[in-house]
Amino acid sequence: MRSSPASVDLSLELPPVTAAGRAAGAMVALATAFLAWAVVRSGGSMTASLLLLLAGSSIVAALARSWVRARRQPALRLVARADGSLWLYVAGQGPSRTTIGVGTRVIGPSVFLDLRVESSPVGERFRIWLTPFDVPSLAIRRCSVVLRRCGR
């Protein structure tokens, strides 16, 4: 059953990789390089420096692999209806009713969504931090208004 445009308060395309995720990867890479440089500069062993570089690069590689996997997943769209219900649409699948989790927050010009997918037997959680680099600022403001009406 498809809803008419008049009954939809918010329709938000969720990006597969967010700016916050990319920033976390960049921070890990920079911290790794700085720590390795600091160990060498302070007279530490080259082995310790190489181990730090190896550990940091494996974390960055794991993040990059998760980004590639996320880009291959079907597109996600969050829809808030006028009756206060939230639905998560996955391309090629039916909609899943979701509820707002306790971690959902409006943080300055961004919003952190903590959603629980009710149609999943284990109550799968979906978390994403949306910033103005991911979706338009107007959509985030609209999302903050709609989330209050939906119970958070």
Tab-separated table of C-alpha atoms in Angstrom:
chain	number	residue	atom	x	y	z
A	1	MET	CA	0.000	0.000	0.000
A	2	ARG	CA	1.471	3.321	-1.030
A	3	SER	CA	0.729	6.469	0.860
A	4	SER	CA	-0.385	9.619	-0.857
A	5	PRO	CA	1.946	12.646	-0.737
A	6	ALA	CA	-0.534	14.474	1.506
A	7	SER	CA	-0.149	11.861	4.254
A	8	VAL	CA	3.669	12.045	4.324
A	9	ASP	CA	5.272	14.591	6.651
A	10	LEU	CA	8.883	13.712	5.895
A	11	SER	CA	10.639	11.630	3.281
A	12	LEU	CA	14.383	11.476	3.781
A	13	GLU	CA	16.879	9.579	1.627
A	14	LEU	CA	19.550	8.168	3.955
A	15	PRO	CA	23.122	8.230	2.626
A	16	PRO	CA	25.081	4.934	2.650
A	17	VAL	CA	28.185	6.630	4.104
A	18	THR	CA	27.868	9.759	6.226
A	19	ALA	CA	30.237	12.660	6.672
A	20	ALA	CA	30.631	11.653	10.329
A	21	GLY	CA	31.849	8.199	9.246
A	22	ARG	CA	34.343	9.667	6.804
A	23	ALA	CA	35.552	12.124	9.462
A	24	ALA	CA	36.106	9.238	11.890
A	25	GLY	CA	38.253	7.462	9.292
A	26	ALA	CA	40.298	10.596	8.680
A	27	MET	CA	40.803	11.115	12.424
A	28	VAL	CA	42.034	7.534	12.876
A	29	ALA	CA	44.452	7.935	9.965
A	30	LEU	CA	45.799	11.255	11.273
A	31	ALA	CA	46.088	9.972	14.849
A	32	THR	CA	47.977	6.913	13.636
A	33	ALA	CA	50.434	8.994	11.638
A	34	PHE	CA	50.942	11.420	14.539
A	35	LEU	CA	51.539	8.654	17.095
A	36	ALA	CA	54.017	6.883	14.836
A	37	TRP	CA	55.840	10.175	14.233
A	38	ALA	CA	55.831	10.970	17.979
A	39	VAL	CA	57.306	7.559	18.842
A	40	VAL	CA	60.127	7.977	16.321
A	41	ARG	CA	60.758	11.595	17.332
A	42	SER	CA	60.960	10.739	21.040
A	43	GLY	CA	63.586	8.104	20.379
A	44	GLY	CA	61.270	5.095	20.575
A	45	SER	CA	61.916	1.954	18.652
A	46	MET	CA	61.087	1.703	14.987
A	47	THR	CA	59.284	-1.558	15.729
A	48	ALA	CA	56.796	0.224	18.004
A	49	SER	CA	56.240	2.858	15.339
A	50	LEU	CA	55.624	0.214	12.682
A	51	LEU	CA	53.220	-1.655	14.955
A	52	LEU	CA	51.259	1.568	15.502
A	53	LEU	CA	51.135	2.169	11.751
A	54	LEU	CA	49.996	-1.410	11.161
A	55	ALA	CA	47.256	-1.203	13.799
A	56	GLY	CA	45.991	2.165	12.578
A	57	SER	CA	46.039	1.181	8.932
A	58	SER	CA	44.106	-2.016	9.700
A	59	ILE	CA	41.403	0.064	11.420
A	60	VAL	CA	41.224	2.435	8.442
A	61	ALA	CA	41.095	-0.554	6.067
A	62	ALA	CA	38.201	-2.060	8.066
A	63	LEU	CA	36.340	1.259	7.888
A	64	ALA	CA	36.945	1.523	4.136
A	65	ARG	CA	35.700	-2.039	3.652
A	66	SER	CA	32.515	-1.232	5.586
A	67	TRP	CA	31.993	1.878	3.415
A	68	VAL	CA	32.306	-0.208	0.239
A	69	ARG	CA	29.800	-2.723	1.634
A	70	ALA	CA	27.411	0.074	2.615
A	71	ARG	CA	27.503	1.556	-0.886
A	72	ARG	CA	26.488	-1.820	-2.340
A	73	GLN	CA	23.427	-2.075	-0.080
A	74	PRO	CA	20.017	-0.993	-1.389
A	75	ALA	CA	19.012	2.616	-0.859
A	76	LEU	CA	17.220	3.512	2.384
A	77	ARG	CA	14.478	6.079	2.827
A	78	LEU	CA	12.927	7.177	6.129
A	79	VAL	CA	9.304	8.238	5.856
A	80	ALA	CA	7.306	9.897	8.642
A	81	ARG	CA	3.583	9.895	8.041
A	82	ALA	CA	1.075	12.455	9.246
A	83	ASP	CA	-0.322	9.969	11.798
A	84	GLY	CA	3.060	9.911	13.611
A	85	SER	CA	4.262	6.544	12.319
A	86	LEU	CA	7.789	6.063	10.978
A	87	TRP	CA	8.627	3.690	8.142
A	88	LEU	CA	11.974	2.584	6.766
A	89	TYR	CA	11.858	1.767	3.072
A	90	VAL	CA	14.575	-0.442	1.608
A	91	ALA	CA	14.815	-0.495	-2.205
A	92	GLY	CA	13.408	-3.753	-3.524
A	93	GLN	CA	11.697	-4.677	-0.235
A	94	GLY	CA	8.539	-3.739	1.581
A	95	PRO	CA	8.431	-0.963	4.180
A	96	SER	CA	9.339	-1.698	7.800
A	97	ARG	CA	7.666	0.088	10.668
A	98	THR	CA	10.214	1.713	12.972
A	99	THR	CA	10.148	3.389	16.350
A	100	ILE	CA	12.431	6.090	17.656
A	101	GLY	CA	15.064	4.876	20.102
A	102	VAL	CA	16.244	6.631	23.231
A	103	GLY	CA	19.491	7.690	21.531
A	104	THR	CA	17.811	9.949	18.983
A	105	ARG	CA	19.058	13.501	19.430
A	106	VAL	CA	19.162	16.826	17.636
A	107	ILE	CA	22.761	18.011	17.997
A	108	GLY	CA	23.171	21.550	16.755
A	109	PRO	CA	22.578	21.562	12.990
A	110	SER	CA	22.631	17.743	12.834
A	111	VAL	CA	20.463	14.856	13.988
A	112	PHE	CA	21.442	11.432	15.337
A	113	LEU	CA	18.788	8.836	14.526
A	114	ASP	CA	18.483	5.750	16.712
A	115	LEU	CA	15.723	3.674	15.146
A	116	ARG	CA	14.377	0.253	16.072
A	117	VAL	CA	12.941	-1.755	13.179
A	118	GLU	CA	9.800	-3.388	14.568
A	119	SER	CA	9.293	-5.874	11.732
A	120	SER	CA	12.612	-7.531	12.589
A	121	PRO	CA	12.140	-10.423	15.040
A	122	VAL	CA	15.154	-9.338	17.102
A	123	GLY	CA	14.276	-5.628	17.010
A	124	GLU	CA	17.181	-4.610	14.773
A	125	ARG	CA	18.573	-1.154	15.517
A	126	PHE	CA	19.572	1.309	12.848
A	127	ARG	CA	21.751	4.267	13.833
A	128	ILE	CA	22.926	7.122	11.641
A	129	TRP	CA	24.258	10.627	12.276
A	130	LEU	CA	23.033	13.063	9.623
A	131	THR	CA	24.815	16.390	9.157
A	132	PRO	CA	24.294	19.226	6.651
A	133	PHE	CA	27.059	17.555	4.576
A	134	ASP	CA	24.810	14.479	4.141
A	135	VAL	CA	21.345	15.977	3.647
A	136	PRO	CA	20.143	19.565	3.191
A	137	SER	CA	19.828	21.676	6.356
A	138	LEU	CA	16.155	22.235	5.649
A	139	ALA	CA	15.576	18.466	5.732
A	140	ILE	CA	17.347	18.207	9.108
A	141	ARG	CA	15.228	21.017	10.565
A	142	ARG	CA	12.111	19.349	9.200
A	143	CYS	CA	13.294	16.045	10.652
A	144	SER	CA	13.728	17.579	14.113
A	145	VAL	CA	10.154	18.913	14.030
A	146	VAL	CA	8.706	15.612	12.811
A	147	LEU	CA	10.679	13.573	15.375
A	148	ARG	CA	9.130	15.582	18.207
A	149	ARG	CA	5.695	14.776	16.834
A	150	CYS	CA	6.614	11.079	16.488
A	151	GLY	CA	7.472	10.768	20.150
A	152	ARG	CA	11.044	11.967	20.591
